[in-house]
């Protein structure tokens, strides 16, 4: 550590102390810097501005973290534009420094820089550089910026998705607020890619999917894929999207010319490229089923072909086609059968290890939220309601650590688990954390829990291994631990036990007197 020392010169040959260099030599400790880590949010929308003047969401905060040496330097953000060869500082009008947090450990300092960006069209394809201010070598380049056009949602329904124009791993979620459509970039789950038209993420990350072009005119319906027939003037089929296990449902195809020699009904299972002919209808209206009699019933009445799907399950999803031979020509159309399932109420579990301004994250404080998220799957999101406020906001990325998302799909239902850590600040005390599916908000589909934070200095006068009473929770205690400083750690009492406010010891005494006793701070 820094200070004044007496320094002796030791002979290399004899090991003898030959000379005292000085009485009071000032020794200064220097600590090296390191290459920082850059994490960019995929929520990168060109010219995004909200009514309050803000130009980014909590989900759109980017971070840079790294060792900045001792004495500490600081992290800086630069940009090089597409095809550029040199970097320059980002204009103050295009960057908002949300927070700059330093954590010191002996003779090293780690800085976490959180920032929002106002994206312009000229930044598409640009790269950011995060660097240590007094170093020419310690820097990290970001991936290229993949920007989302501001107008991509102008002709989309609220809560719908679009394909990201330049990033196969990202979908665009459209939401309308106050009559204005706003796009939002959301990363697909690991190893999934977005459909260029629907924006839905799936396991298909083939070159065909990732090289598809997202239409530049977002208000024009794109031409159908080559596997889909052009609309016919003679026959028209509807699409059917129904609730899982809701009973038999009919998909209808209407034709306006009865002078046909043959009608073929085909079926292509979802995810497969080859279809099968399941039924022939002859000119005398005789219907001959060829296969899948246990799955569908087909009837013909008043120029309407009704395909009745007997079981509305996801295993039966697919495309039904009708091919009519009329005057030597083939006329055709298709209708899609899809099912959906609603999400359930998630379960939110918060660790009791909630310490204000701890300065670092430890995995003993991991929290989780698990729930049924419907079919097709929705993502679980985290929100916070601060005390004395009425509006929930998404938790800033800078406060979330070690975020993981796991998804499992079985029997037309998706289950998702997110695990995460939080960096707690004083304003989060008694706030509520809410977990819910992204597209749904009602009393049946969210879970919430209150935060009861532990003061950082509660163990300042305690010894390592001792306990204190938790000041906000009767069912938890605080363990004081020495590890290059005295740190508190929240621990749950055993089921049915409560802590003593002074000693922190848990017992079966959960009387009002015990739980209402004030913990000295």
XYZ file of C-alpha atoms in Angstrom:
521
model
C 0.000 0.000 0.000
C 1.064 3.602 -0.401
C 3.225 5.032 2.390
C 6.721 6.041 3.606
C 9.284 3.269 4.071
C 12.964 2.753 4.935
C 14.671 0.999 2.026
C 17.831 -1.124 2.184
C 20.089 -2.141 -0.706
C 20.854 -5.892 -0.679
C 23.966 -7.237 -2.396
C 23.184 -9.734 -5.184
C 26.340 -11.733 -4.427
C 26.510 -11.859 -0.647
C 22.979 -11.129 0.376
C 24.384 -8.616 2.870
C 22.661 -5.293 3.555
C 25.257 -2.841 2.254
C 23.609 0.516 2.506
C 20.503 2.261 3.736
C 19.147 4.194 0.774
C 17.151 6.672 2.761
C 15.236 7.342 5.885
C 11.852 8.098 4.350
C 11.346 6.759 0.837
C 7.839 7.240 -0.547
C 6.604 3.991 -2.075
C 3.723 4.313 -4.564
C 1.846 1.225 -5.721
C 0.763 1.027 -9.335
C -1.796 -1.485 -10.635
C -2.107 -2.390 -14.327
C -5.215 -1.880 -16.421
C -6.980 -4.612 -18.397
C -9.032 -5.045 -21.536
C -12.649 -4.118 -20.773
C -15.732 -6.145 -21.686
C -18.403 -4.519 -23.871
C -22.032 -5.700 -23.720
C -24.476 -4.102 -26.153
C -28.244 -4.336 -25.903
C -29.895 -5.444 -29.154
C -32.559 -2.752 -28.650
C -30.981 -0.433 -31.239
C -33.654 1.723 -32.942
C -32.841 4.609 -35.292
C -34.150 8.031 -34.170
C -36.118 6.578 -31.248
C -37.598 9.353 -29.092
C -40.309 8.981 -26.450
C -42.778 11.712 -25.407
C -40.662 12.482 -22.324
C -37.642 13.181 -24.552
C -35.758 10.011 -23.609
C -34.240 8.030 -26.479
C -33.633 4.619 -24.903
C -35.408 2.123 -22.656
C -34.149 0.387 -19.557
C -33.720 -2.665 -21.799
C -31.593 -0.562 -24.152
C -28.749 0.224 -21.752
C -25.254 -0.883 -22.786
C -22.317 -1.592 -20.476
C -18.541 -1.623 -20.457
C -16.622 -3.098 -17.531
C -12.919 -3.437 -16.895
C -9.853 -2.873 -14.722
C -8.825 0.791 -14.808
C -5.595 0.546 -12.823
C -4.388 2.182 -9.622
C -4.464 5.145 -9.349
C -7.671 4.690 -11.313
C -8.127 6.002 -14.844
C -11.613 5.803 -16.390
C -13.413 4.074 -19.245
C -14.234 6.013 -22.423
C -16.497 5.178 -25.389
C -15.482 5.972 -28.990
C -17.059 5.146 -32.352
C -15.872 4.388 -35.857
C -18.501 4.702 -38.546
C -19.144 2.158 -41.282
C -15.979 1.694 -43.380
C -14.173 4.109 -41.080
C -10.513 3.698 -40.195
C -10.275 5.931 -37.130
C -12.208 6.352 -33.906
C -13.696 9.511 -32.464
C -15.574 10.295 -29.235
C -19.352 9.922 -29.452
C -21.136 13.270 -29.464
C -22.651 14.213 -26.110
C -26.017 14.526 -27.850
C -25.862 10.836 -28.798
C -24.810 9.293 -25.488
C -26.207 9.374 -21.971
C -23.881 8.141 -19.223
C -26.357 6.389 -16.945
C -23.860 5.423 -14.251
C -20.145 5.008 -13.595
C -19.475 2.620 -10.697
C -16.040 1.831 -9.263
C -15.300 -1.204 -7.115
C -11.898 -1.356 -5.415
C -10.161 -4.503 -4.210
C -6.785 -3.899 -2.547
C -4.727 -2.225 -5.288
C -7.042 -2.704 -8.262
C -10.170 -0.873 -9.352
C -12.906 -2.198 -11.640
C -15.181 0.310 -13.325
C -18.635 -0.424 -14.751
C -19.876 2.152 -17.236
C -23.567 2.044 -18.196
C -24.809 4.177 -21.052
C -27.702 4.767 -23.426
C -27.288 5.718 -27.079
C -29.310 7.829 -29.503
C -28.898 5.978 -32.782
C -28.839 7.758 -36.137
C -28.960 6.110 -39.555
C -25.270 6.888 -40.086
C -24.382 4.640 -37.130
C -25.679 1.470 -38.816
C -22.726 -0.894 -39.206
C -20.534 1.236 -36.942
C -18.470 -0.221 -34.095
C -17.897 1.069 -30.595
C -14.603 1.026 -28.758
C -14.415 0.944 -24.976
C -10.966 1.913 -23.722
C -9.086 2.819 -20.592
C -8.456 6.556 -20.769
C -4.690 6.529 -20.183
C -3.840 3.397 -22.185
C -3.218 2.946 -25.917
C -3.514 -0.844 -25.826
C -6.267 -1.682 -23.347
C -9.449 -1.465 -25.379
C -12.183 -3.712 -26.768
C -14.194 -3.356 -29.979
C -17.900 -4.107 -30.020
C -19.737 -6.066 -32.668
C -21.147 -3.981 -35.503
C -24.282 -2.017 -34.655
C -27.361 -3.593 -36.294
C -29.937 -0.825 -36.263
C -33.715 -1.168 -36.502
C -35.610 1.271 -38.782
C -37.901 3.573 -36.813
C -40.835 2.883 -39.161
C -40.650 -0.912 -39.125
C -43.803 -1.136 -36.964
C -45.853 1.599 -38.642
C -48.229 -0.880 -40.294
C -48.057 -3.654 -37.693
C -50.529 -4.442 -34.950
C -49.514 -3.736 -31.367
C -47.855 -6.724 -29.643
C -46.854 -8.217 -33.008
C -43.383 -9.135 -34.241
C -41.304 -8.311 -37.338
C -38.042 -9.757 -38.569
C -34.889 -7.788 -37.758
C -33.532 -6.461 -41.083
C -29.865 -7.210 -40.432
C -29.518 -9.463 -37.376
C -30.776 -13.020 -37.694
C -30.553 -13.523 -33.915
C -32.938 -10.667 -33.063
C -36.687 -10.150 -33.445
C -38.514 -6.814 -33.440
C -41.447 -6.408 -31.057
C -44.025 -3.759 -32.005
C -46.010 -2.002 -29.291
C -48.365 0.965 -29.591
C -48.468 3.562 -26.811
C -50.527 6.735 -27.044
C -51.323 5.971 -30.665
C -47.628 5.778 -31.614
C -45.994 2.525 -32.737
C -42.587 1.812 -31.184
C -40.210 -0.983 -32.251
C -38.053 -2.812 -29.733
C -35.211 -5.227 -30.421
C -35.311 -8.490 -28.455
C -32.681 -11.232 -28.669
C -33.937 -14.666 -29.660
C -33.185 -17.486 -27.241
C -29.781 -19.123 -27.573
C -29.409 -21.059 -30.855
C -32.620 -19.609 -32.294
C -33.157 -17.256 -35.258
C -35.979 -14.981 -36.363
C -38.267 -15.471 -39.338
C -37.737 -12.525 -41.691
C -41.475 -11.889 -42.134
C -43.213 -12.982 -38.925
C -40.327 -12.174 -36.586
C -41.006 -15.377 -34.625
C -37.869 -17.105 -33.304
C -37.336 -20.804 -33.975
C -34.565 -23.415 -34.048
C -34.181 -22.942 -37.820
C -30.940 -20.977 -38.244
C -30.224 -22.198 -41.759
C -28.606 -19.976 -44.368
C -31.990 -19.784 -46.090
C -33.577 -18.197 -43.019
C -30.693 -15.892 -42.127
C -30.196 -14.669 -45.689
C -33.862 -13.811 -46.242
C -34.489 -10.151 -46.967
C -36.802 -8.241 -44.661
C -39.011 -6.016 -46.873
C -37.772 -2.422 -46.883
C -41.334 -1.124 -47.345
C -42.812 -2.291 -44.073
C -46.342 -1.286 -45.093
C -46.367 -3.526 -48.142
C -47.342 -7.149 -47.715
C -44.385 -9.164 -48.993
C -44.784 -11.547 -51.878
C -45.493 -15.051 -50.610
C -42.675 -17.599 -50.618
C -42.349 -19.765 -53.699
C -43.891 -22.686 -51.787
C -47.137 -20.709 -51.368
C -49.499 -20.470 -54.347
C -50.548 -17.104 -55.722
C -54.146 -16.166 -54.848
C -56.634 -17.858 -57.144
C -59.777 -16.179 -58.528
C -61.570 -19.527 -58.251
C -60.812 -20.756 -54.714
C -60.027 -19.065 -51.402
C -59.119 -20.702 -48.069
C -59.007 -19.155 -44.599
C -56.468 -19.570 -41.813
C -57.475 -20.893 -38.401
C -55.710 -20.115 -35.122
C -57.379 -21.698 -32.086
C -56.796 -22.344 -28.398
C -55.110 -25.619 -27.547
C -57.571 -28.479 -26.879
C -60.575 -26.254 -27.612
C -62.381 -28.948 -29.594
C -62.919 -29.632 -33.310
C -62.518 -26.634 -35.616
C -63.138 -26.174 -39.335
C -60.941 -24.587 -41.961
C -62.967 -23.593 -45.030
C -62.163 -23.227 -48.724
C -64.759 -21.495 -50.917
C -64.789 -21.984 -54.690
C -66.905 -20.157 -57.283
C -66.800 -22.554 -60.243
C -68.523 -25.930 -60.013
C -67.213 -27.115 -63.369
C -64.243 -29.032 -61.959
C -63.029 -32.486 -62.846
C -61.100 -33.174 -59.637
C -60.204 -31.540 -56.337
C -57.206 -32.690 -54.298
C -56.892 -31.774 -50.620
C -53.301 -31.817 -49.356
C -51.623 -31.407 -45.964
C -48.093 -30.269 -45.123
C -47.118 -30.685 -41.484
C -45.601 -27.630 -39.788
C -41.829 -27.710 -40.148
C -41.839 -30.157 -43.061
C -41.354 -29.351 -46.742
C -43.158 -32.283 -48.352
C -46.946 -32.602 -48.245
C -49.317 -35.518 -48.834
C -52.651 -35.776 -50.628
C -55.237 -36.737 -48.040
C -58.450 -36.596 -50.068
C -59.832 -36.644 -53.628
C -63.152 -34.997 -54.500
C -64.578 -36.021 -57.871
C -66.805 -34.028 -60.235
C -69.862 -35.861 -58.942
C -68.914 -34.566 -55.427
C -67.859 -38.016 -54.242
C -65.289 -37.667 -51.431
C -62.606 -40.339 -51.066
C -60.336 -40.093 -48.017
C -56.847 -41.424 -48.690
C -55.252 -40.944 -45.276
C -55.471 -39.100 -41.921
C -59.083 -40.143 -41.297
C -58.374 -40.079 -37.554
C -57.228 -36.444 -37.749
C -59.658 -34.695 -40.113
C -63.115 -34.904 -41.617
C -63.796 -33.335 -45.032
C -67.219 -32.294 -46.323
C -68.470 -30.426 -49.402
C -71.596 -28.276 -49.359
C -72.720 -25.151 -51.234
C -69.345 -24.677 -52.925
C -67.567 -24.810 -49.568
C -65.013 -27.449 -48.610
C -64.849 -27.775 -44.829
C -61.763 -29.427 -43.358
C -62.598 -30.228 -39.736
C -59.561 -30.817 -37.523
C -60.746 -33.169 -34.795
C -57.991 -32.520 -32.247
C -56.685 -28.977 -31.809
C -53.184 -29.907 -30.700
C -49.835 -28.600 -31.894
C -48.934 -31.993 -33.392
C -51.655 -31.309 -35.993
C -50.415 -27.850 -36.997
C -49.770 -27.384 -40.679
C -51.058 -26.167 -44.039
C -54.072 -27.573 -45.892
C -54.117 -27.011 -49.640
C -56.914 -27.325 -52.193
C -56.006 -27.977 -55.844
C -58.855 -27.789 -58.389
C -58.667 -28.986 -62.000
C -60.829 -26.531 -63.980
C -60.849 -26.612 -67.769
C -57.417 -28.178 -67.835
C -55.909 -25.618 -65.445
C -54.898 -26.078 -61.813
C -56.287 -23.520 -59.396
C -55.159 -23.665 -55.785
C -55.100 -21.975 -52.397
C -53.976 -22.827 -48.878
C -55.136 -22.350 -45.307
C -52.985 -22.687 -42.205
C -54.061 -24.397 -39.005
C -52.207 -23.229 -35.889
C -52.867 -23.446 -32.167
C -51.945 -21.198 -29.273
C -51.828 -21.632 -25.524
C -52.067 -18.967 -22.856
C -49.363 -18.354 -20.244
C -49.844 -19.130 -16.578
C -48.822 -17.329 -13.417
C -45.045 -17.467 -12.840
C -43.332 -18.117 -9.514
C -40.853 -15.463 -8.366
C -38.263 -16.456 -5.758
C -35.979 -13.780 -4.331
C -32.872 -14.575 -2.323
C -32.710 -13.010 1.140
C -29.165 -11.838 0.350
C -30.154 -8.255 -0.518
C -27.404 -5.844 0.567
C -27.432 -2.142 -0.319
C -24.389 -0.936 -2.309
C -22.468 -4.168 -1.800
C -20.254 -3.188 -4.729
C -20.128 -6.651 -6.273
C -22.394 -9.604 -7.030
C -22.087 -13.018 -5.399
C -23.869 -16.089 -6.715
C -25.373 -16.850 -3.287
C -27.755 -13.996 -4.069
C -29.254 -15.488 -7.245
C -32.993 -14.970 -7.761
C -35.313 -16.859 -10.109
C -38.641 -16.659 -11.908
C -40.248 -19.729 -13.457
C -43.495 -20.047 -15.341
C -45.567 -21.402 -18.198
C -45.155 -18.821 -20.968
C -47.658 -20.023 -23.532
C -47.377 -21.348 -27.065
C -45.827 -19.786 -29.094
C -43.534 -18.888 -26.220
C -43.315 -15.405 -24.717
C -40.318 -14.161 -22.746
C -40.483 -13.473 -19.016
C -39.438 -9.923 -18.145
C -38.479 -8.213 -14.881
C -39.955 -4.920 -13.702
C -39.650 -2.774 -10.574
C -42.081 -0.497 -8.740
C -40.226 1.947 -6.501
C -41.782 2.966 -3.195
C -44.205 5.903 -3.406
C -44.582 5.451 -7.185
C -47.384 3.887 -9.229
C -45.733 2.790 -12.489
C -43.602 -0.311 -13.055
C -40.433 0.045 -15.120
C -38.173 -2.604 -16.588
C -35.122 -3.102 -14.398
C -32.055 -1.472 -15.930
C -29.562 -3.918 -17.398
C -26.814 -2.266 -15.351
C -28.466 -3.558 -12.158
C -28.903 -7.121 -13.442
C -26.012 -9.575 -13.246
C -25.451 -13.134 -14.481
C -28.801 -13.275 -16.305
C -29.693 -16.714 -17.721
C -32.807 -17.860 -19.608
C -33.743 -21.534 -20.051
C -36.680 -22.681 -22.193
C -38.291 -26.112 -22.513
C -41.199 -26.950 -24.823
C -43.464 -29.982 -24.469
C -47.036 -30.754 -25.534
C -47.812 -27.321 -26.993
C -46.636 -25.535 -23.884
C -43.466 -23.613 -23.130
C -41.860 -23.362 -19.729
C -39.255 -20.716 -19.049
C -36.913 -20.106 -16.132
C -34.814 -17.001 -15.682
C -32.127 -16.701 -13.026
C -30.498 -13.392 -12.233
C -28.574 -11.362 -9.710
C -29.270 -7.769 -8.702
C -27.072 -4.886 -7.585
C -29.153 -3.158 -4.922
C -29.220 0.589 -4.327
C -30.846 2.455 -1.442
C -33.822 3.599 -3.541
C -34.796 -0.048 -4.100
C -35.642 -0.658 -0.416
C -39.281 -1.804 -0.065
C -39.691 -1.685 -3.849
C -41.588 -4.476 -5.593
C -40.082 -6.769 -8.207
C -42.543 -8.112 -10.777
C -42.047 -10.988 -13.208
C -44.466 -11.480 -16.101
C -44.716 -12.670 -19.723
C -43.743 -9.876 -22.096
C -47.054 -9.539 -23.935
C -49.511 -10.152 -21.081
C -50.453 -8.073 -18.068
C -53.289 -9.209 -15.825
C -53.642 -10.399 -12.250
C -53.361 -14.054 -13.247
C -50.095 -13.876 -15.148
C -47.580 -12.065 -12.998
C -45.781 -12.613 -9.728
C -44.324 -9.952 -7.472
C -42.311 -9.770 -4.272
C -41.068 -6.937 -2.077
C -37.437 -6.098 -1.425
C -36.191 -5.698 2.158
C -32.630 -4.497 1.934
C -29.787 -4.948 4.399
C -27.685 -1.844 5.230
C -24.117 -2.183 3.984
C -22.662 -1.130 7.357
C -24.773 -3.394 9.588
C -21.683 -5.516 10.316
C -19.271 -2.603 10.773
C -18.884 -3.372 14.477
C -19.453 -7.123 14.252
C -16.947 -9.954 14.179
C -16.624 -12.463 11.360
C -19.040 -15.351 11.839
C -21.409 -13.374 14.056
C -25.072 -12.699 13.309
C -27.301 -9.659 13.379
C -31.060 -9.365 13.119
C -32.444 -8.544 9.685
C -33.960 -5.032 9.969
C -36.752 -5.615 7.444
C -37.602 -9.323 7.658
C -38.464 -11.419 10.662
C -37.758 -14.702 8.860
C -34.153 -13.851 7.906
C -30.867 -13.206 9.671
C -27.656 -11.418 8.707
C -24.308 -13.220 8.774
C -21.189 -11.046 9.086
C -18.184 -12.302 7.116
C -14.607 -11.029 6.903
C -13.195 -11.143 3.367
C -10.910 -8.159 2.726
C -13.477 -6.151 4.612
C -16.554 -6.938 6.698
C -19.532 -7.861 4.543
C -23.115 -8.726 5.525
C -24.989 -11.619 3.946
C -28.726 -12.282 4.227
C -29.735 -15.856 5.110
C -33.240 -17.301 5.525
C -34.179 -18.858 8.844
C -35.465 -22.417 8.742
C -39.137 -22.796 7.900
C -41.300 -21.639 10.802
C -38.454 -19.848 12.577
C -37.762 -16.149 13.173
C -34.634 -14.174 13.990
C -33.792 -12.411 17.231
C -33.418 -8.700 16.448
C -30.182 -8.382 18.474
C -28.348 -11.713 18.229
C -29.697 -12.656 14.817
C -30.184 -16.234 15.997
C -33.247 -18.033 14.593
C -35.723 -19.813 16.853
C -39.322 -21.027 16.834
C -40.390 -17.857 18.657
C -42.235 -15.907 15.947
C -44.356 -13.836 18.293
C -45.384 -10.286 17.450
C -42.985 -9.079 20.136
C -40.027 -10.721 18.384
C -40.996 -9.696 14.867
C -41.799 -6.108 15.775
C -38.653 -5.559 17.816
C -36.450 -2.927 16.199
C -33.012 -3.938 14.966
C -30.333 -1.414 16.004
C -28.588 0.016 12.953
